[in-house]
Coordinates of C-alpha atoms and ligand atoms in Angstrom, one line a residue:
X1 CA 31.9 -33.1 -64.4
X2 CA 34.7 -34.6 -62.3
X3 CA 34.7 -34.5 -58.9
X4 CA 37.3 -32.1 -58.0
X5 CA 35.3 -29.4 -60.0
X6 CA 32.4 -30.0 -57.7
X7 CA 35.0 -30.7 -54.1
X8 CA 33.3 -29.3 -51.3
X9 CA 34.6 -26.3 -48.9
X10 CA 35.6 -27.8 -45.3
X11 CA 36.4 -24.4 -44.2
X12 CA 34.2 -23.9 -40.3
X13 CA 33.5 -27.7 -40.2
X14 CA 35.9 -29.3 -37.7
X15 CA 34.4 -32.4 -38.9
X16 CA 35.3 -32.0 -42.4
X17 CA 38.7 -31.0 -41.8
X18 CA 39.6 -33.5 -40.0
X19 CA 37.3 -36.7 -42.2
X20 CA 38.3 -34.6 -45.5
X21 CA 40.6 -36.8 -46.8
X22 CA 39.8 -40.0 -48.4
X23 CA 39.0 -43.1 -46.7
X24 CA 40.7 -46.0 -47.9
X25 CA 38.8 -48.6 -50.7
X26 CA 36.7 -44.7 -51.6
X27 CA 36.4 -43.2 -54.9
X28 CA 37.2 -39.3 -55.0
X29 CA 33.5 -39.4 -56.0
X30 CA 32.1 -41.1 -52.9
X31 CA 34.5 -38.9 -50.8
X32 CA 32.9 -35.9 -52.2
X33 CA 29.4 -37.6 -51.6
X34 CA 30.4 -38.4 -48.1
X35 CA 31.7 -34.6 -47.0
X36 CA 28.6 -33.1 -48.3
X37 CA 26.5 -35.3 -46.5
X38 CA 29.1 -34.0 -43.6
X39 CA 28.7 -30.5 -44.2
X40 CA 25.2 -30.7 -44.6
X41 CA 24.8 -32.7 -41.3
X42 CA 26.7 -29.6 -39.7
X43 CA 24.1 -27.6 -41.0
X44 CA 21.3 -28.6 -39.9
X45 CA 23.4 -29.0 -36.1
X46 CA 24.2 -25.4 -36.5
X47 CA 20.7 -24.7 -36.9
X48 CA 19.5 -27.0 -34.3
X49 CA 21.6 -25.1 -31.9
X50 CA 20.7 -21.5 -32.9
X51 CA 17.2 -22.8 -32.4
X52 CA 18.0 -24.1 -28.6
X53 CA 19.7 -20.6 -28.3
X54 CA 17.0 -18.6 -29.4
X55 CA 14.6 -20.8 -27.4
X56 CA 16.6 -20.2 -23.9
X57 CA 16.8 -17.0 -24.7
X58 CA 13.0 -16.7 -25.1
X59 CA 12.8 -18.8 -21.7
X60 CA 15.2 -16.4 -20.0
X61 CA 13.2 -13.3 -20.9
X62 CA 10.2 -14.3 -20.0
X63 CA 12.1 -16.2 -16.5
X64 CA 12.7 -12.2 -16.4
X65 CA 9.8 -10.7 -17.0
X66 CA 8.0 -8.6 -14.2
X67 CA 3.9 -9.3 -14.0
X68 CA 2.4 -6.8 -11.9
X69 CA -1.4 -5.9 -10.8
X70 CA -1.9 -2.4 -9.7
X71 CA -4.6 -2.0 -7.1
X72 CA -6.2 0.8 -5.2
X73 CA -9.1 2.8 -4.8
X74 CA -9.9 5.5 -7.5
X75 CA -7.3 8.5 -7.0
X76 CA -5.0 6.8 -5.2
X77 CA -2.6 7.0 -7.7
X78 CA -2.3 3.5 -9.7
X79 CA -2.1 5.1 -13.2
X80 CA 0.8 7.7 -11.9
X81 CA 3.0 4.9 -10.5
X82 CA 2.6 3.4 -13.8
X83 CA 3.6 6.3 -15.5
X84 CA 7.1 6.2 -13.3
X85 CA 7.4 3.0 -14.5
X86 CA 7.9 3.4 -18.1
X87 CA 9.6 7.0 -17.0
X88 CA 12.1 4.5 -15.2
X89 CA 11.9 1.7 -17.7
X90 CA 11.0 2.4 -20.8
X91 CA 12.4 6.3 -21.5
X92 CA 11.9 5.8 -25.3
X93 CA 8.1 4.6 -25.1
X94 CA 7.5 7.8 -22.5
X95 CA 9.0 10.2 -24.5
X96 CA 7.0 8.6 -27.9
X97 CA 3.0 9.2 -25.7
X98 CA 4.1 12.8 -24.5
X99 CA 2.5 14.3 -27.1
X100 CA -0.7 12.3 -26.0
X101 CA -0.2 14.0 -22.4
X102 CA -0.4 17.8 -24.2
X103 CA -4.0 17.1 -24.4
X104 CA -4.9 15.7 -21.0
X105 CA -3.1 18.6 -19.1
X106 CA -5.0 20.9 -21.6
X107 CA -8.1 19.5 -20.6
X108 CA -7.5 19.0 -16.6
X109 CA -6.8 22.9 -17.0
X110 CA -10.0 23.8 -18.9
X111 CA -12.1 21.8 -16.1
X112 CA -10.5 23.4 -13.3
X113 CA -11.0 27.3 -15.0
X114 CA -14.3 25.9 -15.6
X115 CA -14.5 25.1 -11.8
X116 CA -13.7 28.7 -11.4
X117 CA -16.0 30.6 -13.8
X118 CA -19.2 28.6 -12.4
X119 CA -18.4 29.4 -8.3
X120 CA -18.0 32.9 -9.6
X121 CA -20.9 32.7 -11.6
X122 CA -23.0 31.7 -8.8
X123 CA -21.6 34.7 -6.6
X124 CA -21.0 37.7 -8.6
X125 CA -24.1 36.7 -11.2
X126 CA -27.1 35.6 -9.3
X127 CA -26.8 38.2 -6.3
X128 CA -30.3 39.7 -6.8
X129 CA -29.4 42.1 -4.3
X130 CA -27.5 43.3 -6.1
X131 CA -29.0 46.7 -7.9
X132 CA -29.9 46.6 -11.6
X133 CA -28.7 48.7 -14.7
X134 CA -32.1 49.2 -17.0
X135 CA -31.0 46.7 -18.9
X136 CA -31.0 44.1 -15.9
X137 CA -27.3 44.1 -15.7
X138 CA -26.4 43.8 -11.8
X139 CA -24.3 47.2 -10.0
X140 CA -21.7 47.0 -9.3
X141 CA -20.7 45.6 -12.7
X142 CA -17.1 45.3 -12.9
X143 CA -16.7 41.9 -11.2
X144 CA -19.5 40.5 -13.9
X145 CA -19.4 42.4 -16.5
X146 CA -15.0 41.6 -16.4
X147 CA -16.0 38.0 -15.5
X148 CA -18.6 37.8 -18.6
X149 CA -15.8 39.3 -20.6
X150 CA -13.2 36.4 -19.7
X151 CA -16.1 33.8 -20.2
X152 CA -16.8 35.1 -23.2
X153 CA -13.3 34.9 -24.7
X154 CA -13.2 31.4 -23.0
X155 CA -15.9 29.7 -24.6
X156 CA -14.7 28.4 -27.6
X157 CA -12.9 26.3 -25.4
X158 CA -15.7 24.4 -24.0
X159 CA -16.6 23.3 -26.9
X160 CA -13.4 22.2 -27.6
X161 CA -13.1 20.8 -24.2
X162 CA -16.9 19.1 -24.9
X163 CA -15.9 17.4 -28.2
X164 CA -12.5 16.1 -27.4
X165 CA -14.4 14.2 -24.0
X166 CA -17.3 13.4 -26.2
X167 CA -14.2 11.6 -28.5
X168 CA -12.1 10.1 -25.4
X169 CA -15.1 8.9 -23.1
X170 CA -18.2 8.6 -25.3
X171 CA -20.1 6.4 -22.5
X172 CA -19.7 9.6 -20.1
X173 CA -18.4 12.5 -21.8
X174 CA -20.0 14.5 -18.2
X175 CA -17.8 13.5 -16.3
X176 CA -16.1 15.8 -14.6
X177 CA -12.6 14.1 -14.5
X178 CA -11.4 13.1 -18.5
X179 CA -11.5 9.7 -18.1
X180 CA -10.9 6.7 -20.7
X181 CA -11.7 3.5 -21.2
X182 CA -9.2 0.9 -21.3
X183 CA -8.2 -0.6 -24.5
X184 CA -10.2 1.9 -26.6
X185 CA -7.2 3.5 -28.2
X186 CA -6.9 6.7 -26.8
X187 CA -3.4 7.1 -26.9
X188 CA -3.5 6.3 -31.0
X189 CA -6.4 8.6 -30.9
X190 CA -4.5 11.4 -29.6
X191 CA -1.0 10.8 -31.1
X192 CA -2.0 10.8 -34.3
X193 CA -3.7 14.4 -33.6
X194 CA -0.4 16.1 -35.4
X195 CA 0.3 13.1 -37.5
X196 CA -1.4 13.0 -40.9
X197 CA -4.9 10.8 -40.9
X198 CA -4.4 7.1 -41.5
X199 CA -7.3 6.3 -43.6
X200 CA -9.3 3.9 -41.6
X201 CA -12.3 2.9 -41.9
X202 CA -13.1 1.5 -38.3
X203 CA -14.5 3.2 -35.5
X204 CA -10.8 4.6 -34.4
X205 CA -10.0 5.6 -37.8
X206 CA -13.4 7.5 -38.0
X207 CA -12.6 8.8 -34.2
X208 CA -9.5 9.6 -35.1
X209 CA -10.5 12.3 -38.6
X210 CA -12.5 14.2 -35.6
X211 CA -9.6 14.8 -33.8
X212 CA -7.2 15.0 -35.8
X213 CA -9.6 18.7 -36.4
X214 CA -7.7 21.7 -35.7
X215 CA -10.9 22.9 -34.2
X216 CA -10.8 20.7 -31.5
X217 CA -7.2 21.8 -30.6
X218 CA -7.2 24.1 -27.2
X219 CA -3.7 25.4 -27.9
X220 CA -4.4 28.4 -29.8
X221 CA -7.8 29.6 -27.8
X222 CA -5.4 28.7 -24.0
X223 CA -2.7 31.1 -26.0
X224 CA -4.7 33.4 -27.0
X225 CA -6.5 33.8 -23.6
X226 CA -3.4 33.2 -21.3
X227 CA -3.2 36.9 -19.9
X228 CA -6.8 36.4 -19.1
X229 CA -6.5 33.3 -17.3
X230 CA -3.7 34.5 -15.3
X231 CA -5.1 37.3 -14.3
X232 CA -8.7 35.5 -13.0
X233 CA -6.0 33.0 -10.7
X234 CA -4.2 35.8 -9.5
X235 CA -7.4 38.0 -8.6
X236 CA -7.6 38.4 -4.8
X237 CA -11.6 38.2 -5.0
X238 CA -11.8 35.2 -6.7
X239 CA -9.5 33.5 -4.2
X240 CA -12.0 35.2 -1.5
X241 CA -14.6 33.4 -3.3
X242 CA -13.2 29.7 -3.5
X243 CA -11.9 30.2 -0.2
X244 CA -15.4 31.0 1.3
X245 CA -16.7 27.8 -1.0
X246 CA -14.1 26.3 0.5
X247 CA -13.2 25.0 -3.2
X248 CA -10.0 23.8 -2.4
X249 CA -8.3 23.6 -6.1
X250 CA -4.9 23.7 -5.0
X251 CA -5.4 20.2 -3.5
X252 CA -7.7 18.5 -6.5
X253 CA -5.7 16.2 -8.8
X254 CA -4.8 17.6 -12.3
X255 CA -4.6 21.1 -10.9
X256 CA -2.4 23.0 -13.5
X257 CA -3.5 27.2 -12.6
X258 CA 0.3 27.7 -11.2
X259 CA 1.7 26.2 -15.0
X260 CA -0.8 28.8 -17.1
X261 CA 2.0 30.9 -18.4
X262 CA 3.8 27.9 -19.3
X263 CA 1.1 25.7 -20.6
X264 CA -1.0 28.4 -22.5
X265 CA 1.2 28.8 -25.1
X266 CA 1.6 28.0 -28.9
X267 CA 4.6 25.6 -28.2
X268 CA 3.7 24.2 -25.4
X269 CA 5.2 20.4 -24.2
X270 CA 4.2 18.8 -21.1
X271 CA 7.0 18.1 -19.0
X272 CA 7.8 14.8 -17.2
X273 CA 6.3 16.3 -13.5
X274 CA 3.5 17.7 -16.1
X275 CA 2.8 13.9 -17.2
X276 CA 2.7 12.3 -13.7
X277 CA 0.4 15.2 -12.7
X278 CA -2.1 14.9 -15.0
X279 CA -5.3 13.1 -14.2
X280 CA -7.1 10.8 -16.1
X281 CA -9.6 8.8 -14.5
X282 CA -9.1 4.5 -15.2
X283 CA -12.2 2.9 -16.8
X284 CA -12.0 -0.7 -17.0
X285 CA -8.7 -2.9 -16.7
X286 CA -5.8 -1.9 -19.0
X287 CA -2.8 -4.2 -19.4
X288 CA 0.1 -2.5 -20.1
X289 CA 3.6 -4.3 -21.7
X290 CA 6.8 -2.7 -22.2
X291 CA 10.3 -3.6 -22.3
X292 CA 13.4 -2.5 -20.4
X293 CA 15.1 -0.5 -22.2
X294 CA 18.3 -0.2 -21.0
X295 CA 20.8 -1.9 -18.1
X296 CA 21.7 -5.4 -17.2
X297 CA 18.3 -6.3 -17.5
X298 CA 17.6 -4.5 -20.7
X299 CA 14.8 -6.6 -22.9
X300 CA 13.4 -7.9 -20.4
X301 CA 9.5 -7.6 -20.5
X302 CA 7.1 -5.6 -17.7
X303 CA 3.9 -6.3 -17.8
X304 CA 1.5 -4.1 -15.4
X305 CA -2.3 -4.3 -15.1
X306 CA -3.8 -1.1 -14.0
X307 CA -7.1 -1.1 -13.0
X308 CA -10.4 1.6 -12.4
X309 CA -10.6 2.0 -8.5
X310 CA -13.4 3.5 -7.9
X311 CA -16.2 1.1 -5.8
X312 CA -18.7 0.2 -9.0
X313 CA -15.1 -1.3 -10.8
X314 CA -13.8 -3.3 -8.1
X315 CA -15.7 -6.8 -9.6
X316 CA -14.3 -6.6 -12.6
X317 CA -10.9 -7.2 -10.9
X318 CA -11.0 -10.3 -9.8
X319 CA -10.3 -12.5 -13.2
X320 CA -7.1 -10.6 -12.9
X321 CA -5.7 -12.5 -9.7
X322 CA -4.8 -15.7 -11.3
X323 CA -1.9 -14.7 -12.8
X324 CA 0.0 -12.3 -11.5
X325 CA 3.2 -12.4 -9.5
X326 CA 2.9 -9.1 -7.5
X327 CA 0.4 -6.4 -6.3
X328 CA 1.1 -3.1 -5.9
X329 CA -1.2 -1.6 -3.7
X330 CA -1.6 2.0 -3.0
X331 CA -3.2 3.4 0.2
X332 CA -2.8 7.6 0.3
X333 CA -3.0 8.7 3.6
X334 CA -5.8 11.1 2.7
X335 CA -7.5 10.7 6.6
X336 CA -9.2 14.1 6.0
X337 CA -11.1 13.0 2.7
X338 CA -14.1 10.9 1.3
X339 CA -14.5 9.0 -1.4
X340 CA -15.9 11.0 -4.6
X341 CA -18.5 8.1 -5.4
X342 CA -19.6 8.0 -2.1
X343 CA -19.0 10.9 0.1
X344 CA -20.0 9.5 3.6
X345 CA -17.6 7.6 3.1
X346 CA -13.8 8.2 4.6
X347 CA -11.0 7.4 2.0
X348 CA -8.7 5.7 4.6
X349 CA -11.3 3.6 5.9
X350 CA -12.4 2.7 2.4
X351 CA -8.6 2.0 1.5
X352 CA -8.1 -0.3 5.0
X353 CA -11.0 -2.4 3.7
X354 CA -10.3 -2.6 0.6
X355 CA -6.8 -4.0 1.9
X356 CA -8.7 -6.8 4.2
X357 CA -10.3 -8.2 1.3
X358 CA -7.1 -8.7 -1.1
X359 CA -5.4 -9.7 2.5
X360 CA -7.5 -12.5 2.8
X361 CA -8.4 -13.4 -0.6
X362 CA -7.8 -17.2 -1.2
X363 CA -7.0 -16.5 -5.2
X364 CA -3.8 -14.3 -4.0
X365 CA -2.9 -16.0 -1.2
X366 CA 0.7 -16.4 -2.9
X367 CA 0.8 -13.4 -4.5
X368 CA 3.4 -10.9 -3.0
X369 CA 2.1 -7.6 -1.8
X370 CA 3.3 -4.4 -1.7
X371 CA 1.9 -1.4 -0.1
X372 CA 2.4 2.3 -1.2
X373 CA 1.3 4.4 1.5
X374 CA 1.2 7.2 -1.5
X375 CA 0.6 10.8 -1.3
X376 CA 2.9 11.4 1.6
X377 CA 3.4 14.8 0.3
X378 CA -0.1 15.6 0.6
X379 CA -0.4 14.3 3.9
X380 CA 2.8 16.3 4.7
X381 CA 0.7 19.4 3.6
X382 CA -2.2 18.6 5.1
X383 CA -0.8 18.4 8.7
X384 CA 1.7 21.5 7.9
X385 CA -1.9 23.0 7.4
X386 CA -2.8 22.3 11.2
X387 CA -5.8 19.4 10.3
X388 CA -5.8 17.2 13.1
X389 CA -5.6 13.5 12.8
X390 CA -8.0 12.9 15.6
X391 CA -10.8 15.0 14.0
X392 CA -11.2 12.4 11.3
X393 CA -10.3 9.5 13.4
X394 CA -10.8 9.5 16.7
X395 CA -8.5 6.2 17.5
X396 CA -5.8 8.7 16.8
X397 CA -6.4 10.0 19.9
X398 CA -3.9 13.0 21.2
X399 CA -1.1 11.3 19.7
X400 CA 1.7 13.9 18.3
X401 CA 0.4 15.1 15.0
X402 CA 3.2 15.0 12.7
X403 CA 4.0 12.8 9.9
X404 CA 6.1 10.4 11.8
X405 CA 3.5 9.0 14.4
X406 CA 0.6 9.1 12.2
X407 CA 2.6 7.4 9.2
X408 CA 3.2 5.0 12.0
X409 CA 0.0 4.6 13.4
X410 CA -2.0 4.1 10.1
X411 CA 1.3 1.5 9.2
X412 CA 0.6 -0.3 12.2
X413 CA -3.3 -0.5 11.3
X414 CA -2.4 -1.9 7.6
X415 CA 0.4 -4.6 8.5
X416 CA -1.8 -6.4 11.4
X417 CA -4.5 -6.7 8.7
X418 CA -1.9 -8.8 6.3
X419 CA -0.7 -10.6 9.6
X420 CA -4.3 -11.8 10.8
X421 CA -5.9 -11.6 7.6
X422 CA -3.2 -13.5 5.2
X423 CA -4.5 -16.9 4.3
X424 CA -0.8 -18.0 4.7
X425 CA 2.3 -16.4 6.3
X426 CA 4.0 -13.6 4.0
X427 CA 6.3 -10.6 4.7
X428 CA 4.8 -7.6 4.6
X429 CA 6.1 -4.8 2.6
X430 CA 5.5 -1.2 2.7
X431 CA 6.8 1.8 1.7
X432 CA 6.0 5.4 1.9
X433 CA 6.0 6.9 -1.3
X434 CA 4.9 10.2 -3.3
X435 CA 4.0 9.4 -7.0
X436 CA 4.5 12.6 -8.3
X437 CA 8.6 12.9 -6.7
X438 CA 10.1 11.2 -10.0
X439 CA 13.8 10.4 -9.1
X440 CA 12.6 9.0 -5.6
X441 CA 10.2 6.6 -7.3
X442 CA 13.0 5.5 -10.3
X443 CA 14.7 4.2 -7.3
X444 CA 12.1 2.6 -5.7
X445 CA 10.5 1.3 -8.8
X446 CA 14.1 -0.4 -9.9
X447 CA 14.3 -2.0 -6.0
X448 CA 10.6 -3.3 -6.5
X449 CA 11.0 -4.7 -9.7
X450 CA 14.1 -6.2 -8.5
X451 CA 13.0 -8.1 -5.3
X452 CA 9.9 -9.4 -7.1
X453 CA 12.0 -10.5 -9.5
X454 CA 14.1 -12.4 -7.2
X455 CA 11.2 -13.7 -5.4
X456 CA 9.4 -14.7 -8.9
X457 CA 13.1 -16.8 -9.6
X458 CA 13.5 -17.8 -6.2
X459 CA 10.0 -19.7 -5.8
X460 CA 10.6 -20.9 -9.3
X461 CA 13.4 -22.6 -8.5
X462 CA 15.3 -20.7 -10.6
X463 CA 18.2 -19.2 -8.8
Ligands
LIG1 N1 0.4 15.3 -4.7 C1 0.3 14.0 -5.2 N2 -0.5 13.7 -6.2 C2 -0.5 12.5 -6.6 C3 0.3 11.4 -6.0 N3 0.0 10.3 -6.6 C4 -0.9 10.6 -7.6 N4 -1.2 11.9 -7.5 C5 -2.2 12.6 -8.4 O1 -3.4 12.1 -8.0 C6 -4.3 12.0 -9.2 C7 -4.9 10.7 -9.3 O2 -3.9 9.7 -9.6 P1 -4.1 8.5 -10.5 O3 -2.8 7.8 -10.7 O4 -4.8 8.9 -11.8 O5 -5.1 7.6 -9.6 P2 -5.7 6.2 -10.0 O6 -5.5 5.4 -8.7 O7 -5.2 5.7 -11.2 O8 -7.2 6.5 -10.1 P3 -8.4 5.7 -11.0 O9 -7.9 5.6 -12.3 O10 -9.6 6.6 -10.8 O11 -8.6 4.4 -10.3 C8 -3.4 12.4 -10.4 O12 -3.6 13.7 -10.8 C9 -2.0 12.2 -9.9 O13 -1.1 13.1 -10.5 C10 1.1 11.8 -4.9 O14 1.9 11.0 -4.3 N5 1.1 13.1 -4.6
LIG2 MG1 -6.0 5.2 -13.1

């Protein structure tokens, strides 16, 4: 073959261009020889730099990425600011789980009806006062007898309700709350509810065939017994009757009885202020990643530990300290409530100490912390409601009851905690938030993300 036939393209080479013509004492064969050696040298640079490229660009994003630990006792609304974080960051992956979310708001309806049924079981049922029918029924009957009616129609559902916690939380399916344990696939095990059955053969592929059941759906028996539920909410004497057992349900997290003629229906989807309301209670530790999905900082990587608060999980949180750039901690202002796990004890004065210990934990001493005072619009209700501060805690004193002075007072109580109690010197941050107002925590979720960000770059070295 001669060596023009074979000549090698110098188009994109610089070098080429410019060495492709023959040097002098060289043979058109040699020249050839020498510009593929050339082009094949520019090659490999090319790749060399796509490599450096690709590796900065790795660097870069994880220079970028946000590594937060979620902290709190149980309740205090952890999970829900997560939620607003993919809500804010991640749209896509929030809109992908709200099918997973149908279920969970089905369910935190079911326990609270339940709630219902068995205070007005109690009262209308077991009156033996009452006078009896021969065949033992109590008189008068119409409360009852309507009330075994609605129970009646009801039941399926709590078997429905019984299987689907016996699926999610297997190591406690009496709870009262749904709750899950971290990393055991819960979301997969409920998305893939409409989806058709993967065929697995592991413990979430067997899991998953008893879900995926129609039986265990509540839609159609919620539907079906909608009018019925509505009309047991809206019944004066059962109101009479929670309000005497001072059963509070308006208050209780995952209440949905305002939403029934919404949510009992065929075609039911939970909406976004449906997603951040429902409760599920945190098991374990769950890591959660996700990316940013849009804006200047779009692919760039979040990554947020959330954790179980209640008092028996709190151990298990400490292997989690090493490596994390932030904590979020959240503190409700719920002076007027105790702890479910322990009720003698007050949830404020369970959430200050709680804050003394990560204060002056040696492992976090250069962490940043950030405190939620969350719930504000709970506490806003609860002093609209006339409960006075000093009842619960006495410090308070006669100090103005409104949310200004106490927000103050209990602020004031948090930040010379982190002042005395901080192994070194760092700013304190707070902010007064409500988990459940969406737009207000977008924008307070971008401004977090981007001052720790800044911080994480700034004590890198990095900006
Ligand atoms: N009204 C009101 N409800 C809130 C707020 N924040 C959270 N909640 C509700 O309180 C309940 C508990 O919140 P979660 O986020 O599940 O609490 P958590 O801290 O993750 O609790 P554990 O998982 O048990 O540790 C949920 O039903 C939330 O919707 C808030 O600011 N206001
Ligand atoms: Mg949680």
């Amino acid at each position: 073959m001669k060596a023009k036939d074979k000549a090698v393209s110098t188009v994109g080479n610089p070098f080429m261009s410019k060495w492709s013509g023959a040097l002098p004492d060289e043979t058109e064969e040699e020249t050839q020889e020498r510009l593929q050696e050339l082009q094949e040298a520019h090659k490999r640079s090319k790749e060399i730099d796509e490599f450096l490229q690709e590796g900065k660009r790795i660097i870069d994003q994880r220079k970028r990425a946000v590594k937060i630990l979620l902290l709190g006792q149980s309740e205090s609304g952890k999970s829900s600011v997560l939620k607003n974080f993919q809500l804010a960051f991640a749209p896509r992956q929030f809109e992908n789980e709200r099918i997973v979310w149908k279920t969970i708001v089905q369910l935190n309806l079911i326990a609270t009806i339940k709630i219902i049924l068995d205070a007005l079981k109690a009262e209308w049922e077991s009156d033996s006062s009452l006078p009896r029918t021969p065949l033992g029924d109590p008189l008068p009957a119409s409360p009852a007898r309507n009330l075994r009616r609605i129970r009646l129609g009801l039941s399926p559902l709590f078997f429905i309700e019984a299987n689907l916690m016996k699926l999610l939380c297997p190591e406690t399916p009496d709870s009262r709350d749904v709750c899950v344990r971290a990393g055991s696939g819960w979301k997969a095990l409920l998305s893939a509810r409409r989806k058709s059955s993967p065929n697995r053969g592991d413990d979430l592929g067997r899991r998953r065939s008893q879900v995926l059941n129609n039986e265990n759906d509540p839609t159609f028996v919620l539907a079906a017994q909608r009018d019925d539920i509505i009309s047991l909410w809206s019944d004066a004497r059962v109101q009479e009757v929670l309000e005497r057992k001072r059963l509070r349900l308006e208050n209780a997290p995952g209440f949905f009885m305002d939403d029934v003629a919404r949510i009992a229906t065929l075609d039911y989807v939970p909406t976004d202020s449906d997603i951040i309301r429902a409760r599920i209670r945190t098991v374990g530790i769950e890591e959660h990643h996700f990316v940013v999905e849009k804006g200047a900082d779009a692919n760039s990587d979040v990554f947020i530990t959330d954790v179980g608060g209640s008092r028996s999980q709190r151990a298990s949180w400490v292997p989690y300290f090493d490596d994390v750039q932030a904590i979020l901690f959240l503190a409700p202002l719920a002076f007027n409530q105790t702890l479910e796990e322990d009720p003698r004890v007050n949830r404020l004065e369970d959430s200050l100490d709680l804050w003394k210990e990560i204060c002056q934990n040696k492992l976090l001493a250069h962490a940043n912390l950030i405190l939620f005072f969350n719930k504000k619009d709970v506490l806003t209700a609860t002093l609209a409601a006339g409960v006075w501060v000093k009842k619960y805690v006495p410090s308070y004193a006669d100090q103005p009851n409104d949310v200004i002075h106490v927000t103050k007072y209990f602020k004031n109580k948090f930040r010379s905690v982190h002042k005395h109690l901080s192994p070194i010197p760092r700013p304190f941050m707070c902010y007064e938030t409500s988990a459940i107002d969406i737009d207000s925590m977008a924008v307070l979720l971008i401004g977090v993300r981007e001052s720790i960000l800044r911080q994480h770059l700034r004590e890198g070295d990095m900006i």
